[in-house]
mmCIF file of C-alpha atoms and ligand atoms in Angstrom:
data_model
loop_
_atom_site.group_PDB
_atom_site.id
_atom_site.type_symbol
_atom_site.label_atom_id
_atom_site.label_comp_id
_atom_site.label_asym_id
_atom_site.label_seq_id
_atom_site.Cartn_x
_atom_site.Cartn_y
_atom_site.Cartn_z
ATOM 1 C CA MET A 203 -45.692 51.110 92.703
ATOM 2 C CA ARG A 204 -43.065 48.408 93.205
ATOM 3 C CA ARG A 205 -40.785 47.558 90.298
ATOM 4 C CA ASN A 206 -40.147 43.936 89.534
ATOM 5 C CA LEU A 207 -36.683 42.498 89.910
ATOM 6 C CA VAL A 208 -35.270 39.351 88.332
ATOM 7 C CA VAL A 209 -32.115 37.863 89.872
ATOM 8 C CA GLY A 210 -30.082 35.008 88.391
ATOM 9 C CA ASN A 211 -28.247 32.744 90.839
ATOM 10 C CA TRP A 212 -25.598 30.922 88.833
ATOM 11 C CA LYS A 213 -24.711 28.748 91.858
ATOM 12 C CA MET A 214 -21.603 26.596 91.195
ATOM 13 C CA LYS A 215 -22.922 25.582 87.788
ATOM 14 C CA ILE A 216 -20.662 27.602 85.501
ATOM 15 C CA ASN A 217 -17.002 27.927 84.490
ATOM 16 C CA GLN A 218 -14.953 30.877 83.302
ATOM 17 C CA GLN A 219 -15.693 30.306 79.635
ATOM 18 C CA SER A 220 -19.414 29.701 80.032
ATOM 19 C CA ALA A 221 -19.704 32.685 82.384
ATOM 20 C CA GLN A 222 -18.163 34.959 79.741
ATOM 21 C CA LYS A 223 -20.444 33.572 77.055
ATOM 22 C CA LEU A 224 -23.554 33.866 79.233
ATOM 23 C CA ILE A 225 -22.936 37.445 80.326
ATOM 24 C CA GLY A 226 -22.200 38.440 76.729
ATOM 25 C CA GLU A 227 -25.495 36.949 75.588
ATOM 26 C CA ILE A 228 -27.470 38.596 78.398
ATOM 27 C CA ILE A 229 -25.952 42.009 77.616
ATOM 28 C CA ALA A 230 -26.637 41.584 73.900
ATOM 29 C CA GLY A 231 -30.206 40.385 74.390
ATOM 30 C CA LEU A 232 -31.384 42.849 76.995
ATOM 31 C CA PRO A 233 -33.674 45.645 75.856
ATOM 32 C CA SER A 234 -31.885 48.964 76.332
ATOM 33 C CA GLU A 235 -34.268 50.490 78.883
ATOM 34 C CA ASP A 236 -33.426 50.671 82.554
ATOM 35 C CA ALA A 237 -33.332 47.032 83.600
ATOM 36 C CA ASP A 238 -34.118 45.550 86.983
ATOM 37 C CA ILE A 239 -32.040 42.478 86.369
ATOM 38 C CA VAL A 240 -29.166 41.077 88.417
ATOM 39 C CA VAL A 241 -26.688 38.229 87.985
ATOM 40 C CA CYS A 242 -24.929 36.448 90.856
ATOM 41 C CA PRO A 243 -21.809 34.634 89.613
ATOM 42 C CA PRO A 244 -19.516 32.531 91.812
ATOM 43 C CA TYR A 245 -17.096 34.785 93.741
ATOM 44 C CA VAL A 246 -14.086 34.116 91.518
ATOM 45 C CA TYR A 247 -15.839 35.369 88.392
ATOM 46 C CA ILE A 248 -17.148 38.534 90.023
ATOM 47 C CA PRO A 249 -14.178 40.729 88.922
ATOM 48 C CA GLU A 250 -14.490 39.876 85.244
ATOM 49 C CA VAL A 251 -18.299 39.921 85.168
ATOM 50 C CA SER A 252 -18.143 43.267 86.960
ATOM 51 C CA GLN A 253 -15.913 44.602 84.192
ATOM 52 C CA ARG A 254 -18.234 43.326 81.490
ATOM 53 C CA LEU A 255 -21.216 44.990 83.186
ATOM 54 C CA GLU A 256 -19.663 48.453 83.237
ATOM 55 C CA GLY A 257 -21.873 50.841 81.310
ATOM 56 C CA THR A 258 -24.861 48.460 81.382
ATOM 57 C CA THR A 259 -27.901 48.604 83.669
ATOM 58 C CA ILE A 260 -27.466 44.970 84.734
ATOM 59 C CA GLY A 261 -26.748 44.655 88.447
ATOM 60 C CA LEU A 262 -24.142 42.421 90.024
ATOM 61 C CA GLY A 263 -24.719 40.273 93.090
ATOM 62 C CA ALA A 264 -22.858 37.714 95.197
ATOM 63 C CA GLN A 265 -24.249 34.365 96.310
ATOM 64 C CA ASN A 266 -23.238 34.831 99.937
ATOM 65 C CA VAL A 267 -21.297 37.185 102.198
ATOM 66 C CA ALA A 268 -19.217 36.675 105.342
ATOM 67 C CA THR A 269 -20.622 37.115 108.841
ATOM 68 C CA HIS A 270 -17.776 39.495 109.753
ATOM 69 C CA SER A 271 -16.189 42.504 108.085
ATOM 70 C CA GLU A 272 -12.564 41.351 108.422
ATOM 71 C CA GLY A 273 -10.340 39.026 110.406
ATOM 72 C CA ALA A 274 -9.122 35.448 110.658
ATOM 73 C CA TYR A 275 -11.908 33.826 108.633
ATOM 74 C CA THR A 276 -10.095 31.613 106.128
ATOM 75 C CA GLY A 277 -11.989 31.185 102.904
ATOM 76 C CA GLU A 278 -14.570 33.885 103.575
ATOM 77 C CA ILE A 279 -15.348 36.979 101.509
ATOM 78 C CA ALA A 280 -16.338 40.174 103.302
ATOM 79 C CA ALA A 281 -19.041 42.517 102.064
ATOM 80 C CA VAL A 282 -16.557 45.374 101.682
ATOM 81 C CA MET A 283 -14.517 43.197 99.280
ATOM 82 C CA LEU A 284 -17.609 42.651 97.155
ATOM 83 C CA LYS A 285 -18.243 46.366 97.195
ATOM 84 C CA ASP A 286 -14.787 46.867 95.632
ATOM 85 C CA PHE A 287 -16.148 45.095 92.559
ATOM 86 C CA SER A 288 -19.385 47.080 92.448
ATOM 87 C CA CYS A 289 -21.588 44.335 93.823
ATOM 88 C CA LYS A 290 -24.959 45.858 94.502
ATOM 89 C CA TYR A 291 -26.656 42.768 95.936
ATOM 90 C CA ALA A 292 -25.789 39.678 97.976
ATOM 91 C CA ILE A 293 -27.974 36.627 98.511
ATOM 92 C CA VAL A 294 -28.041 35.628 102.183
ATOM 93 C CA GLY A 295 -29.630 32.582 103.764
ATOM 94 C CA HIS A 296 -30.038 30.506 100.627
ATOM 95 C CA SER A 297 -31.467 27.112 101.617
ATOM 96 C CA GLU A 298 -28.446 25.344 100.098
ATOM 97 C CA ARG A 299 -26.235 27.218 102.542
ATOM 98 C CA ARG A 300 -28.615 26.586 105.422
ATOM 99 C CA ALA A 301 -28.697 22.851 104.594
ATOM 100 C CA ASN A 302 -25.071 22.207 103.594
ATOM 101 C CA TYR A 303 -22.968 24.897 105.265
ATOM 102 C CA ALA A 304 -24.621 25.152 108.654
ATOM 103 C CA ASP A 305 -26.100 28.584 108.097
ATOM 104 C CA THR A 306 -28.555 29.335 110.913
ATOM 105 C CA ASP A 307 -31.083 32.103 111.441
ATOM 106 C CA GLU A 308 -28.394 33.834 113.526
ATOM 107 C CA THR A 309 -25.590 33.654 110.954
ATOM 108 C CA VAL A 310 -28.017 34.642 108.199
ATOM 109 C CA ALA A 311 -28.946 37.717 110.234
ATOM 110 C CA GLN A 312 -25.247 38.559 110.638
ATOM 111 C CA ARG A 313 -24.672 38.224 106.888
ATOM 112 C CA PHE A 314 -27.711 40.390 106.205
ATOM 113 C CA LYS A 315 -26.347 43.145 108.440
ATOM 114 C CA GLN A 316 -22.830 42.856 107.007
ATOM 115 C CA ALA A 317 -24.198 43.385 103.515
ATOM 116 C CA LEU A 318 -26.207 46.434 104.565
ATOM 117 C CA ASP A 319 -23.284 47.945 106.461
ATOM 118 C CA ALA A 320 -21.251 47.779 103.239
ATOM 119 C CA ASP A 321 -24.069 49.404 101.273
ATOM 120 C CA ILE A 322 -25.001 46.134 99.564
ATOM 121 C CA ILE A 323 -28.657 45.133 99.270
ATOM 122 C CA PRO A 324 -29.216 41.753 100.930
ATOM 123 C CA VAL A 325 -31.533 39.342 99.134
ATOM 124 C CA LEU A 326 -32.792 37.393 102.133
ATOM 125 C CA ALA A 327 -33.836 33.883 101.124
ATOM 126 C CA ILE A 328 -36.420 32.107 103.268
ATOM 127 C CA GLY A 329 -38.646 29.103 102.694
ATOM 128 C CA GLU A 330 -39.976 25.856 104.081
ATOM 129 C CA LEU A 331 -38.990 22.213 103.526
ATOM 130 C CA LEU A 332 -41.449 19.783 101.982
ATOM 131 C CA GLU A 333 -42.118 18.117 105.375
ATOM 132 C CA GLU A 334 -42.872 21.506 106.865
ATOM 133 C CA ARG A 335 -45.366 22.315 104.132
ATOM 134 C CA GLU A 336 -46.989 18.912 104.613
ATOM 135 C CA GLN A 337 -47.213 19.534 108.353
ATOM 136 C CA GLY A 338 -48.945 22.847 107.650
ATOM 137 C CA VAL A 339 -46.260 24.967 109.315
ATOM 138 C CA THR A 340 -45.101 26.981 106.288
ATOM 139 C CA PHE A 341 -46.121 30.325 107.775
ATOM 140 C CA ASP A 342 -44.450 29.510 111.100
ATOM 141 C CA VAL A 343 -41.210 28.608 109.334
ATOM 142 C CA VAL A 344 -40.994 31.751 107.217
ATOM 143 C CA ALA A 345 -42.019 33.903 110.200
ATOM 144 C CA LYS A 346 -39.226 32.422 112.317
ATOM 145 C CA GLN A 347 -36.635 32.942 109.580
ATOM 146 C CA LEU A 348 -37.771 36.493 108.952
ATOM 147 C CA ASN A 349 -38.201 37.508 112.596
ATOM 148 C CA ALA A 350 -34.670 36.355 113.404
ATOM 149 C CA VAL A 351 -33.336 38.940 110.944
ATOM 150 C CA ILE A 352 -35.777 41.650 112.035
ATOM 151 C CA ASP A 353 -34.805 41.125 115.681
ATOM 152 C CA PHE A 354 -31.099 41.313 114.899
ATOM 153 C CA ALA A 355 -30.948 44.050 112.269
ATOM 154 C CA GLY A 356 -34.116 46.015 113.032
ATOM 155 C CA ILE A 357 -37.175 46.508 110.857
ATOM 156 C CA ASP A 358 -35.758 49.743 109.389
ATOM 157 C CA SER A 359 -32.962 47.758 107.763
ATOM 158 C CA PHE A 360 -35.582 46.267 105.419
ATOM 159 C CA GLN A 361 -35.811 49.666 103.785
ATOM 160 C CA ASN A 362 -32.865 48.550 101.635
ATOM 161 C CA ALA A 363 -33.443 44.821 101.415
ATOM 162 C CA VAL A 364 -35.106 42.294 99.140
ATOM 163 C CA ILE A 365 -36.818 39.097 100.309
ATOM 164 C CA ALA A 366 -36.844 35.915 98.245
ATOM 165 C CA TYR A 367 -39.400 33.273 99.145
ATOM 166 C CA GLU A 368 -37.967 29.972 97.952
ATOM 167 C CA PRO A 369 -39.856 26.861 99.041
ATOM 168 C CA VAL A 370 -37.038 24.320 99.365
ATOM 169 C CA TRP A 371 -39.092 21.571 97.731
ATOM 170 C CA ALA A 372 -39.381 23.669 94.557
ATOM 171 C CA ILE A 373 -35.658 24.365 94.114
ATOM 172 C CA GLY A 374 -34.059 22.498 91.245
ATOM 173 C CA THR A 375 -36.815 19.904 91.278
ATOM 174 C CA GLY A 376 -38.979 21.163 88.435
ATOM 175 C CA LEU A 377 -41.798 21.442 90.984
ATOM 176 C CA THR A 378 -42.944 25.037 91.193
ATOM 177 C CA ALA A 379 -45.256 26.317 93.838
ATOM 178 C CA SER A 380 -48.431 27.249 92.012
ATOM 179 C CA ALA A 381 -48.816 30.982 91.586
ATOM 180 C CA GLU A 382 -51.593 30.854 94.207
ATOM 181 C CA GLN A 383 -49.448 28.910 96.708
ATOM 182 C CA ALA A 384 -46.636 31.412 96.251
ATOM 183 C CA GLN A 385 -48.958 34.414 96.493
ATOM 184 C CA GLU A 386 -50.389 33.130 99.780
ATOM 185 C CA VAL A 387 -46.935 33.071 101.381
ATOM 186 C CA HIS A 388 -45.852 36.371 99.815
ATOM 187 C CA GLN A 389 -48.972 38.008 101.190
ATOM 188 C CA TYR A 390 -48.261 36.521 104.608
ATOM 189 C CA ILE A 391 -44.691 37.878 104.532
ATOM 190 C CA ARG A 392 -45.916 41.338 103.555
ATOM 191 C CA GLN A 393 -48.526 41.305 106.325
ATOM 192 C CA LEU A 394 -45.925 40.271 108.872
ATOM 193 C CA LEU A 395 -43.777 43.242 107.841
ATOM 194 C CA ALA A 396 -46.810 45.549 107.785
ATOM 195 C CA GLY A 397 -47.410 44.709 111.441
ATOM 196 C CA LYS A 398 -44.054 46.360 112.146
ATOM 197 C CA ASN A 399 -43.817 49.033 109.465
ATOM 198 C CA GLN A 400 -46.521 49.630 106.871
ATOM 199 C CA GLN A 401 -44.379 51.735 104.557
ATOM 200 C CA ILE A 402 -41.610 49.130 104.377
ATOM 201 C CA ALA A 403 -44.141 46.361 103.747
ATOM 202 C CA GLU A 404 -45.604 48.240 100.800
ATOM 203 C CA LYS A 405 -42.231 49.092 99.300
ATOM 204 C CA ILE A 406 -40.213 45.896 99.715
ATOM 205 C CA GLN A 407 -39.702 43.605 96.728
ATOM 206 C CA ILE A 408 -40.590 39.984 97.515
ATOM 207 C CA LEU A 409 -39.228 37.633 94.859
ATOM 208 C CA TYR A 410 -40.310 34.067 94.260
ATOM 209 C CA GLY A 411 -37.705 31.365 93.640
ATOM 210 C CA GLY A 412 -37.964 27.668 92.823
ATOM 211 C CA SER A 413 -38.039 26.279 89.288
ATOM 212 C CA VAL A 414 -39.023 29.590 87.702
ATOM 213 C CA LYS A 415 -39.172 29.132 83.934
ATOM 214 C CA PRO A 416 -40.478 31.117 80.963
ATOM 215 C CA GLN A 417 -43.553 28.838 81.075
ATOM 216 C CA ASN A 418 -44.573 29.770 84.638
ATOM 217 C CA ALA A 419 -43.177 33.312 84.974
ATOM 218 C CA GLN A 420 -46.283 34.991 83.555
ATOM 219 C CA ALA A 421 -48.639 33.398 86.089
ATOM 220 C CA LEU A 422 -46.325 34.285 88.982
ATOM 221 C CA PHE A 423 -46.002 37.837 87.704
ATOM 222 C CA ALA A 424 -49.790 38.220 87.686
ATOM 223 C CA MET A 425 -49.910 37.828 91.486
ATOM 224 C CA PRO A 426 -50.155 41.085 93.458
ATOM 225 C CA ASP A 427 -47.468 40.288 96.040
ATOM 226 C CA ILE A 428 -44.899 38.665 93.733
ATOM 227 C CA ASP A 429 -42.397 41.301 92.662
ATOM 228 C CA GLY A 430 -39.985 39.261 90.623
ATOM 229 C CA ALA A 431 -37.982 36.071 90.660
ATOM 230 C CA LEU A 432 -34.801 34.503 91.966
ATOM 231 C CA VAL A 433 -33.869 32.093 89.208
ATOM 232 C CA GLY A 434 -31.401 29.193 89.410
ATOM 233 C CA GLY A 435 -31.252 26.723 86.524
ATOM 234 C CA ASP A 436 -32.968 28.887 83.936
ATOM 235 C CA SER A 437 -30.657 31.837 84.641
ATOM 236 C CA LEU A 438 -27.850 29.849 82.987
ATOM 237 C CA ASN A 439 -29.519 30.100 79.617
ATOM 238 C CA ALA A 440 -29.616 33.684 78.342
ATOM 239 C CA ASP A 441 -32.700 33.102 76.230
ATOM 240 C CA SER A 442 -34.739 31.607 79.106
ATOM 241 C CA PHE A 443 -33.472 34.178 81.602
ATOM 242 C CA LEU A 444 -34.384 37.080 79.312
ATOM 243 C CA LYS A 445 -37.801 35.565 78.618
ATOM 244 C CA ILE A 446 -38.428 35.346 82.364
ATOM 245 C CA TYR A 447 -37.237 38.926 82.734
ATOM 246 C CA SER A 448 -39.633 40.087 79.991
ATOM 247 C CA SER A 449 -42.534 38.288 81.665
ATOM 248 C CA PHE A 450 -41.954 40.358 84.774
ATOM 249 C CA GLN A 451 -42.069 43.734 83.062
ATOM 250 C CA LYS A 452 -45.086 45.836 83.836
HETATM 251 P P1 13P B 147 -33.982 26.699 90.451
HETATM 252 O O1 13P B 147 -34.529 27.863 89.648
HETATM 253 O O2 13P B 147 -32.931 25.935 89.716
HETATM 254 O O3 13P B 147 -35.066 25.865 91.022
HETATM 255 O O4 13P B 147 -33.202 27.362 91.690
HETATM 256 C C1 13P B 147 -33.839 28.295 92.461
HETATM 257 C C2 13P B 147 -32.851 28.882 93.391
HETATM 258 O O5 13P B 147 -32.361 28.233 94.289
HETATM 259 C C3 13P B 147 -32.443 30.272 93.163
HETATM 260 O O6 13P B 147 -31.691 30.764 94.219
#
């Protein structure tokens, strides 16, 4: 049985003070049982959020990771550096990085492998643009994005990875894929993996991302291949984030 996982991506939408307040509220509001919940602050707040999370079951993640482990890469943060601050997860291939920072299937695959090599679980984000959905090529797009990583890192590397399906047209727009639309793609992703390794396909957590809110979390959770959520906007409000988290508890 897969456990559900809820990940908050704070993006660049927070400052030091609001980050402290938010993490305090999440810690205070979380039920005490073992929690499958993760927050991904901007890099610079990782040390202090990491400190606050000591002794809690809340996981820490980064929003990106460098393509190399060390070297002359000004401005980059290596996976091993994140590991120093107990980061357990790193998002790789977010559509905002693909669109605005020239991330390609190849660099995403490198980031994925860097995370794994440092014992960090990559949260591989994939998803189609609105035009691509309208052209009916959604499956082709997610297959290409996923296969690029499988070819580079090997199918076995997905033993310790998470996939996040985030249709680009649903991110920050208030438009959510319907639970059925999301399920269809999640099922496709799982089948693609099953064609290569059945056990990995059954075990891997596939999260949905794109305008997840307390109002739609329940319907998404009800779908057999949706194993949690990658939340942007609503992860910045402790009450909403915790409501979403509760909706995903079995
Ligand atoms: P929103 O929840 O704000 O649509 O963002 C989704 C996302 O990009 C999470 O990584």
